Amino acid sequence: MLPMLQVTGLSAGFEDVPVLDGVSMTATPGSTVAIVGPNGAGKSTLLKAVYGLARVRSGRVVFRRDGAEHDITGWPPHRLTALGLNYVPQTDNVFAALSVRENLLLGATARPRQALARMERLLVEFGPLRTVLDRPAGALSGGQRQSLAVARALMSEPVLLLLDEPSAGLAPSAVGTVFGHLARLRSEGLTIVIVEQNARLVLARADNAYVLEGGRNRYEGPGPELLQDARVVELYLGGGAHATTPATPAAADQ
Amino acid sequence: MARGNQLIRVLAAVFALTMTACGGASSSSSGNANFTLKVGMVLPFTGDLATYGPSLDKSARMAVKMVNDALKKDGINVTVQVAGSEDDQTTPAAGVEAATKLVKTDGAQVVVGSMSSGVTLAVAQSVAIPNNVLLVTPTSSDPALTTLKGKNQLVWRIYPSDLLQGAALAQAMGDTFGKSATINVGARNDAFGTALAQEFERVWKAAGGKIGQEVIYNTNQASFDADAQKLASGNPTAWMIADFPPTFAKMGPALVRTGQWAPAKTFMTEAMDNNDSLNQIGAPATDGLRGTAGSAPAGPSADAFESAFKAANPGAKFTSFEGTSFDAVVLASLAAVKAGSADPSKIKLQMRAVSGPSGDKFGWQQLPDAFKAAQQGKSISYQGAWGQIAFDQNGDPTAATYVLWQHQAGQTTNLKTFPFGQPR
Amino acid sequence: MNASLRGGTGAEVDRTRLLEVRDIVKRYQGVAAVDRATLNVAEGSITALIGPNGAGKTSLFNIVSGFARADSGSVRYRGRSISRLPPHRVARAGSVRTFQQPRVLRRLTVLDNLLLAGPRQPAESFWRALAPGAGRRDQELRRRALELLALVRLDDRAEAYAGVLSGGQRKLLEFAKALMAEPLLVLLDEPLAGVNPTLRELLLQRLREVQAGGGITFLVIEHDLGSVLRVSDEVAVMSEGRVIFQGSPEATRRDPAVIDAYLGSAEAIVASGTPG
Amino acid sequence: MLDPGFWSFVGLTAGIYAIFALGLQVQYGLAGLLNFGHVASMAIAAYTMAILVVRFGLAEWQAAAAGIAAAMAAGLLVGLTSLRLRADYFAIVTICFSEIVRYVLLNRQDLTGGPEGTIGLLGRGQAAAYNTDWDSLIARVRETVSSVTGLDVSRDILMLLLIWLVAAGLLLVVRRASVMPWGRVLRSIREDEEAASSVGKNVFARKLQALALGAAIAGAAGVLYALQFSFFTPDDFEPLVTFFAWVVLILGGAARVFGVPLGALLFGLLFAGTRFFDFWPLSLLDSADRAYLRLIIIGLLLIGLMYYRPQGLLGRRQEMLLE
Amino acid sequence: MSELPQLIVDGLVSGAVLAIAAVGVSLVYGILHLVNFAHGDYLTFGAYAGLGVTALGLSMVVATVVAVAATAALAVGLQLVLWGPVRRRRAGLLSSFITAIGLALVLRHAIFLVVGAGSRAYPVDQFSVERLGPVRVSISQLIAISLSIVAIAVIGVLLARTSIGRSMRAFADNPELAAVAGVDVGRIVLATWLVAGALAGLAGELQGLIQGAFDPNMGWNLLLPIFAAVVLGTIGNAYGALLGGFVLGLVMELSTWSVLGGGIPASYKYVVAFLALILMLLVRPQGLLGRRARAL
């Protein structure tokens, strides 16, 4: 099966500061792909570069859907949204001054048809949002915001969702809720590329995973396999970690 | 004054005109009668008073043309030339810049301008007086101009000082409403309005009258209704309002809307003595309106001037102040011809002699005769388009008599003429 | 007051508690970013402050450095409460911080960025700046600034605008700037993030050198645990607004609560209590 | 057209604007403060001086010093109340403050002469003058110069020299201070207040100082303006004057001290030079239309200058893009 | 005593114009980060566009439509020929501001050049009044009130209910996220100018109506109160600008209320308004509708 998203040798950054240095990855339709790695590895930048928010210096991003192939390298976000991609940023991912309802409807900008019906359907899944529909999003708790951000992205009926650290700064119960949403979306066949700090959480759930470090590909493989890989833990806890730590990766996979 | 034969005069005139056309004519301000008088205009074409400047410029240029025609007709070898018209942007600094340019680079000997007293005072102090140039302001009415330090007869004005106007108004209103009546006073918030209001109130109270509300309103504000409400309130005997037509076009209707105000119980000044403007503002705000004006051949002569202006400047707006800049140009030219020189220090000595009140009377339509008389060194009492202007020793117009005008059924008429003693 | 904070009370100061943070609470819109955090920094140590994103480390830094005011709790520095001091007073007292997103002064040169941080500059007063010889102190500072720039290998960029530096270079500049202030305590917020591996080693090495040589104490927030655990004497781990552990690097690596907090748990469970 | 009489006037006006904009340079170019009510400082200084001379009989130089001090005090007042506001809100507070000052000057006729201006300071019918000593001083200088050199130097040329002398002095002082640590602290505040306070700089006090110093310099411009024009009214201090100072500053290059005199000269040239746009075919237009056209051309030139050199004459594009 | 209700109505009328104009300024600032100093002259343009139509003998209704459409077209056109290129040059806030001063000079004096300096008026009866209880309202004011109610309703619906309005507010709130959410930035910029221009055209015409007579300086004179309204209601917040306009209008008119120590003299209207603004900012530094920014 041809991948839905194919990133080849992508170098990108902001202004004159390069962050990514020739990163490649693919995501097959319906799969969940995790991007992990220590801080500063370029994980978020990878998502932003795919979504037209970081300046691409070289490399190619290809998106395939319904048999058509689009070279989307450097496309502006609104065209990508129309094509069926969406992206949930890590922070500042709701319009604080707008109501929850407006946030949701805004997500449908690229696909305005039957937006209300879609919103109703989403509100079945994202039940708690219904009670705060007319509150400004700025007044929501962290978990509600994250739910809202995901729901807003879904309003554009994407087939590929890019998520940047959805668990960051959330209380554990809220993390549970958000990952619950993701599990359901996965079961509905949505392709997900997720950057996550909480490596154990995400690797356990990923069909495939890429470990980045210093703006380059380091390791890749099926998520649970990588989770067993001591080298990954080493990358996180640093040089001496696996020498002094008694086999944490195994213990972690409860 | 030497008199050459006809041929030489014609040749000289042709020469002068050619030089003028080439723009290179240099003024010869010698004692003989062959000279070119350069007049420059400093007027507000932009800024707050932009609605007036262009019309005053047009009437000044109309005066230049009529003066030249008259001089030609008389065979007098004098040409009045427009040195230029510069925009003072209704700000003193730009006004000084404009006047400096006219005087220094265009060689103007007479400056006509400006309208707002602030600009005129600045131009007088910074340009006219130090450079020994004659300044005739068409409309500045600030009393401060009278006592301006060191002006040395270089500064003159056509519009009367508010001191005079305020006292005349008080007298006329006292005659009409009784000296102890209560008057509400409204005034635009500028030098003209506030000075007139204060002077009127001073005289009115001194004579035993009462002042009800006093409303000083900003001219550029978004709405006048609250101001009008206040001005109309308190059930006074009558109103005195110091304003110009364009602002009163906003204030008047607002006053009518209060339902507590009556134009027939309101006095204004000669700034409003213009049929056209009053009709434009509309009868509900102007019908029965009265006001004072320095004694003038108003009525037919003023109307004739308005028609002449409109004929000469098709499509131009008539603001009612056009006569002032017209008269400024004519008076300065008359004085120059009488002095036989374009030298401002000589012209200034003749300004009073051509303005009256003594001497033969010449209206603004009799310029050839007036110039002939001036060339012959006679005293003239010029009956201007704005009114009779008889300068006093301070360069202010005086009027021995005032008229009381009223606007009724679309017509402005003079109700009566009344004698008025100078306050000084 | 500044002077006394800086040096006057040396005799009574408890050397193990140069900085003493007690029960700090800070809420933003009802959510506790810092939740009864308690922490000690011993004089002369390098103390690492680690923990996952959103644990409240930077919020705690903001409170310690005077940029934010705690809702409750106390911060004592050299035995004195600094909870209510504005940032510039805290800095003048010798406690200097860096920022996670390097706050370099973009339209000042790299050298000027450093010179700015130099202490005791009389010509920072307007009138003294006009006096002859006002530039003399600058000459002294310049020598030290160039040394520090050489230390972080930015000496060749001294005259460039700081705004053109790369992210990593900016981090290095921030580090140098903190040292330029002749501090007693430096709070480093993720000094290694975005710094390339060679410079990273350099920076760690410098950190050690400076600590050993200059008697400067460091409190370091860092995600690169491998590096930071290597150089630190003491480690404090924050999670969900609390300091859940404070101890030696070795003990940190072995602590299961720390590992859970850091790598995350496979299931979203509430992290269990604070160790003593 | 090249008559020195006119251009010396243009030059001295430009000099006053240079000093005026230099105050803004300290406030914005160095400290990053968006002061949109700068003209208030000028108004307060000029009026304080005139009122003290006319009503309280102070010596002119004392009154001038008091005027500058008053401008400075007003700057401090605005700063103390409003400096903690966000930059754009601070901008609007300052412009409102300057309008309040202007309306009070306009309406408190008993104190200020009202719309009539300073000439009415003694009340109706008396022409008040606040610069008699100054004028006689200038006259004496003119006499001395002509007796020594035989040249008749006009008042404007003397003022031109004096004003630019003051401008040069202030420029050099500001320039000197700005390359010293003092300027560095202010520029650091302009770039990032928190970064500055993190290395021990008292941001609020510094901003207040910059505001007061800028106000004092603008006050000096106000005093010179008063001395040059011998007379002024509240209309001289409309908000537009502040914006013209901004034009001067940005034209020259906001962060460059020597951009200020250059910007002022360009600005003066723009307004005065366009008065000579009366050649064919413009000469076919009537005076009013030419006046409109002149301001249209000034507007277009401003747009063009900002398009082709958004960083100003002396500004560095790189610096602007780093903003 | 009919003074108070009368003042309130007068305040609402002049506030309505400020409010309508301020929404446009606020959107432009919030979305384009442009302090459009020429906005007042957009108002003037609208007023004269409407006047041109009435001069042809057509009704005020047609005049309103034309004023709105023509000013919207002007605003969009200027975005295409001026602001777009300026933005692409990455001009800073201040050089754009100077550009706007230049544009204001050009526009105003171009209008002078075309229509001349005299003051003009719409062919609407300025004198007859309707009595609504204790309040007297002129025809112009009635037209102004009803049109502004319609306009505010339309603005409200547009901003709250339509996709484009939501996108505009979203963009003002968080431009990066708006792009992420699929909002087409180029379209939003044009839509913003379209809305701001249309509102400026309407506000200009209404101002001309209630003022009775107007000249090419009309809009310029209104600029500062408009900006004050924008700030009063929180910069960049469209609803705030509406509120700010009305508050400012009311404050100005009510300051003359005789109960307040005999009423503050009318010549201090602006002083009162600006003082109120400053005091409000000192108490609520984020404006009436602003949220307090999170520290760090």
Short mmCIF file of N, CA and C in Angstrom, two decimals, chain C residues 67 87-89 91-92 95-97 99 103-108 112-113 115-118 121 123-126 128-135 138 141 161 163-164 174 177 181, chain D residues 28 172-174 176-177 179-203 206 209 213 255-256 316 318-323:
data_model
loop_
_atom_site.label_atom_id
_atom_site.label_comp_id
_atom_site.label_asym_id
_atom_site.label_seq_id
_atom_site.Cartn_x
_atom_site.Cartn_y
_atom_site.Cartn_z
N PHE C 67 9.99 37.24 38.63
CA PHE C 67 9.16 37.57 37.48
C PHE C 67 7.69 37.25 37.71
N PRO C 87 12.27 41.70 39.81
CA PRO C 87 13.33 40.92 39.18
C PRO C 87 14.70 41.61 39.22
N HIS C 88 14.71 42.94 38.99
CA HIS C 88 16.04 43.55 38.90
C HIS C 88 16.75 43.57 40.24
N ARG C 89 15.95 43.59 41.33
CA ARG C 89 16.58 43.56 42.66
C ARG C 89 17.11 42.16 42.95
N ALA C 91 18.17 40.12 40.71
CA ALA C 91 19.37 39.96 39.90
C ALA C 91 20.54 40.69 40.55
N ARG C 92 20.28 41.90 41.05
CA ARG C 92 21.37 42.65 41.65
C ARG C 92 21.89 41.99 42.92
N SER C 95 21.47 36.79 42.07
CA SER C 95 20.78 35.61 41.57
C SER C 95 20.28 35.92 40.15
N VAL C 96 20.95 35.33 39.17
CA VAL C 96 20.67 35.69 37.78
C VAL C 96 20.10 34.49 37.05
N ARG C 97 19.11 34.75 36.20
CA ARG C 97 18.47 33.65 35.50
C ARG C 97 18.70 33.75 33.99
N PHE C 99 16.64 32.31 30.23
CA PHE C 99 15.30 31.95 29.80
C PHE C 99 15.35 30.75 28.87
N ARG C 103 16.39 35.02 25.65
CA ARG C 103 15.94 36.40 25.49
C ARG C 103 17.13 37.26 25.15
N VAL C 104 17.73 37.01 24.01
CA VAL C 104 18.83 37.88 23.63
C VAL C 104 18.24 39.19 23.11
N LEU C 105 19.03 40.24 23.17
CA LEU C 105 18.57 41.55 22.71
C LEU C 105 18.96 41.65 21.26
N ARG C 106 17.98 41.44 20.41
CA ARG C 106 18.23 41.15 19.01
C ARG C 106 18.97 42.26 18.27
N ARG C 107 18.62 43.50 18.56
CA ARG C 107 19.26 44.58 17.81
C ARG C 107 20.42 45.21 18.59
N LEU C 108 20.97 44.44 19.52
CA LEU C 108 22.23 44.83 20.13
C LEU C 108 23.27 43.82 19.67
N ASP C 112 27.60 43.73 23.09
CA ASP C 112 26.76 44.63 23.91
C ASP C 112 25.83 43.84 24.82
N ASN C 113 25.35 42.71 24.32
CA ASN C 113 24.51 41.85 25.15
C ASN C 113 25.24 41.47 26.42
N LEU C 115 28.06 43.05 27.66
CA LEU C 115 28.47 44.22 28.44
C LEU C 115 27.31 44.71 29.30
N LEU C 116 26.11 44.61 28.74
CA LEU C 116 24.93 45.05 29.48
C LEU C 116 24.85 44.38 30.85
N ALA C 117 25.23 43.11 30.85
CA ALA C 117 25.06 42.34 32.09
C ALA C 117 26.15 42.64 33.12
N GLY C 118 27.19 43.33 32.68
CA GLY C 118 28.30 43.60 33.61
C GLY C 118 27.84 44.42 34.79
N GLN C 121 28.27 49.53 36.74
CA GLN C 121 28.62 50.39 35.62
C GLN C 121 28.13 51.80 35.91
N ALA C 123 28.50 54.47 34.33
CA ALA C 123 28.04 55.22 33.15
C ALA C 123 26.66 54.78 32.69
N GLU C 124 26.02 53.93 33.48
CA GLU C 124 24.62 53.64 33.17
C GLU C 124 23.74 54.79 33.65
N SER C 125 24.33 55.67 34.44
CA SER C 125 23.60 56.88 34.81
C SER C 125 23.81 57.91 33.70
N PHE C 126 22.75 58.65 33.40
CA PHE C 126 22.82 59.58 32.27
C PHE C 126 23.95 60.58 32.43
N ARG C 128 26.59 60.57 34.38
CA ARG C 128 27.95 60.03 34.38
C ARG C 128 28.35 59.55 33.00
N ALA C 129 27.36 59.20 32.19
CA ALA C 129 27.69 58.76 30.83
C ALA C 129 28.30 59.91 30.04
N LEU C 130 27.96 61.14 30.44
CA LEU C 130 28.47 62.30 29.70
C LEU C 130 29.86 62.71 30.20
N ALA C 131 30.20 62.27 31.40
CA ALA C 131 31.47 62.70 31.98
C ALA C 131 32.63 62.09 31.21
N PRO C 132 33.75 62.78 31.19
CA PRO C 132 34.91 62.18 30.52
C PRO C 132 35.32 60.90 31.24
N GLY C 133 35.81 59.98 30.48
CA GLY C 133 36.25 58.73 31.08
C GLY C 133 35.12 57.77 31.39
N ALA C 134 33.93 58.10 30.88
CA ALA C 134 32.78 57.24 31.18
C ALA C 134 32.95 55.86 30.57
N GLY C 135 33.76 55.78 29.52
CA GLY C 135 33.91 54.50 28.85
C GLY C 135 34.95 53.59 29.49
N ASP C 138 33.81 50.25 30.71
CA ASP C 138 33.51 49.41 29.57
C ASP C 138 34.75 48.66 29.09
N LEU C 141 35.27 45.81 31.34
CA LEU C 141 34.25 44.78 31.13
C LEU C 141 34.46 44.07 29.80
N TYR C 161 24.85 41.39 15.21
CA TYR C 161 23.61 41.54 15.97
C TYR C 161 23.26 40.20 16.59
N GLY C 163 20.50 39.14 17.11
CA GLY C 163 19.32 38.61 16.43
C GLY C 163 19.65 37.65 15.31
N VAL C 164 20.88 37.67 14.80
CA VAL C 164 21.19 36.77 13.70
C VAL C 164 21.78 35.45 14.19
N GLU C 174 23.19 33.44 26.25
CA GLU C 174 22.47 33.59 27.52
C GLU C 174 23.32 33.11 28.68
N LYS C 177 26.01 35.54 29.32
CA LYS C 177 25.45 36.76 29.89
C LYS C 177 25.21 36.61 31.38
N ALA C 181 27.34 38.71 34.73
CA ALA C 181 26.76 39.49 35.82
C ALA C 181 27.46 39.22 37.15
N TYR D 28 11.57 56.73 21.94
CA TYR D 28 11.25 55.57 21.12
C TYR D 28 12.49 54.88 20.57
N LEU D 172 24.68 65.78 20.13
CA LEU D 172 25.94 65.19 20.57
C LEU D 172 25.81 64.59 21.96
N VAL D 173 25.07 65.30 22.82
CA VAL D 173 24.87 64.77 24.17
C VAL D 173 24.14 63.43 24.10
N VAL D 174 23.04 63.42 23.34
CA VAL D 174 22.26 62.19 23.26
C VAL D 174 23.08 61.08 22.60
N ARG D 176 26.34 60.80 22.56
CA ARG D 176 27.35 60.35 23.50
C ARG D 176 26.74 59.40 24.53
N ALA D 177 25.63 59.84 25.11
CA ALA D 177 25.01 59.00 26.15
C ALA D 177 24.51 57.69 25.56
N VAL D 179 25.77 55.89 23.14
CA VAL D 179 26.79 54.87 22.89
C VAL D 179 27.45 54.43 24.20
N MET D 180 27.13 55.11 25.26
CA MET D 180 27.64 54.74 26.58
C MET D 180 26.71 53.68 27.19
N PRO D 181 27.10 53.11 28.31
CA PRO D 181 26.25 52.11 28.94
C PRO D 181 24.81 52.60 29.16
N TRP D 182 24.64 53.90 29.39
CA TRP D 182 23.28 54.42 29.57
C TRP D 182 22.39 54.05 28.38
N GLY D 183 22.90 54.32 27.19
CA GLY D 183 22.12 54.00 25.98
C GLY D 183 21.91 52.51 25.83
N ARG D 184 22.92 51.76 26.23
CA ARG D 184 22.81 50.31 26.10
C ARG D 184 21.67 49.79 26.97
N VAL D 185 21.56 50.33 28.16
CA VAL D 185 20.47 49.88 29.03
C VAL D 185 19.12 50.20 28.39
N LEU D 186 19.00 51.42 27.85
CA LEU D 186 17.72 51.78 27.24
C LEU D 186 17.41 50.88 26.04
N ARG D 187 18.44 50.64 25.22
CA ARG D 187 18.18 49.80 24.05
C ARG D 187 17.82 48.39 24.47
N SER D 188 18.41 47.94 25.56
CA SER D 188 18.07 46.59 26.02
C SER D 188 16.61 46.55 26.46
N ILE D 189 16.14 47.65 27.05
CA ILE D 189 14.74 47.70 27.47
C ILE D 189 13.83 47.70 26.25
N ARG D 190 14.25 48.44 25.21
CA ARG D 190 13.50 48.47 23.97
C ARG D 190 13.36 47.05 23.40
N GLU D 191 14.45 46.28 23.49
CA GLU D 191 14.42 44.95 22.89
C GLU D 191 13.60 43.98 23.73
N ASP D 192 13.82 43.97 25.02
CA ASP D 192 13.17 42.97 25.85
C ASP D 192 13.27 43.40 27.31
N GLU D 193 12.16 43.87 27.85
CA GLU D 193 12.19 44.39 29.21
C GLU D 193 12.57 43.32 30.23
N GLU D 194 12.06 42.12 30.00
CA GLU D 194 12.33 41.08 31.00
C GLU D 194 13.79 40.67 30.97
N ALA D 195 14.34 40.62 29.76
CA ALA D 195 15.76 40.29 29.69
C ALA D 195 16.58 41.35 30.41
N ALA D 196 16.18 42.61 30.24
CA ALA D 196 16.92 43.68 30.90
C ALA D 196 16.80 43.57 32.42
N SER D 197 15.60 43.29 32.90
CA SER D 197 15.46 43.21 34.35
C SER D 197 16.13 41.95 34.88
N SER D 198 16.28 40.94 34.04
CA SER D 198 16.93 39.73 34.52
C SER D 198 18.43 39.92 34.76
N VAL D 199 19.00 41.00 34.20
CA VAL D 199 20.40 41.28 34.53
C VAL D 199 20.48 42.54 35.40
N GLY D 200 19.42 42.82 36.14
CA GLY D 200 19.50 43.81 37.19
C GLY D 200 19.18 45.24 36.79
N LYS D 201 18.58 45.44 35.64
CA LYS D 201 18.26 46.81 35.25
C LYS D 201 16.84 47.16 35.72
N ASN D 202 16.72 48.31 36.33
CA ASN D 202 15.42 48.76 36.81
C ASN D 202 14.63 49.36 35.64
N VAL D 203 13.84 48.51 35.02
CA VAL D 203 13.20 48.87 33.76
C VAL D 203 12.27 50.07 33.92
N ARG D 206 14.11 53.34 34.39
CA ARG D 206 14.79 53.76 33.18
C ARG D 206 13.82 54.32 32.15
N GLN D 209 12.84 57.67 33.19
CA GLN D 209 13.90 58.64 32.92
C GLN D 209 13.92 59.02 31.43
N LEU D 213 13.38 62.72 30.06
CA LEU D 213 14.44 63.36 29.29
C LEU D 213 13.92 63.77 27.92
N ALA D 255 16.41 54.25 14.84
CA ALA D 255 17.40 53.91 15.86
C ALA D 255 18.71 54.67 15.67
N ARG D 256 18.71 55.63 14.78
CA ARG D 256 19.95 56.34 14.48
C ARG D 256 19.86 57.78 14.96
N ARG D 316 19.15 50.76 9.33
CA ARG D 316 19.65 49.55 8.68
C ARG D 316 18.50 48.60 8.49
N GLN D 318 18.60 45.50 8.00
CA GLN D 318 18.77 44.29 8.79
C GLN D 318 18.19 44.49 10.18
N GLU D 319 18.49 45.67 10.75
CA GLU D 319 18.01 45.95 12.09
C GLU D 319 16.49 45.96 12.13
N MET D 320 15.91 46.53 11.05
CA MET D 320 14.46 46.61 11.01
C MET D 320 13.85 45.21 10.95
N LEU D 321 14.48 44.36 10.15
CA LEU D 321 13.91 43.02 10.00
C LEU D 321 14.09 42.19 11.27
N LEU D 322 15.03 42.60 12.11
CA LEU D 322 15.23 41.86 13.36
C LEU D 322 14.19 42.23 14.39
N GLU D 323 13.45 43.25 14.10
CA GLU D 323 12.49 43.77 15.09
C GLU D 323 11.53 42.70 15.56
#
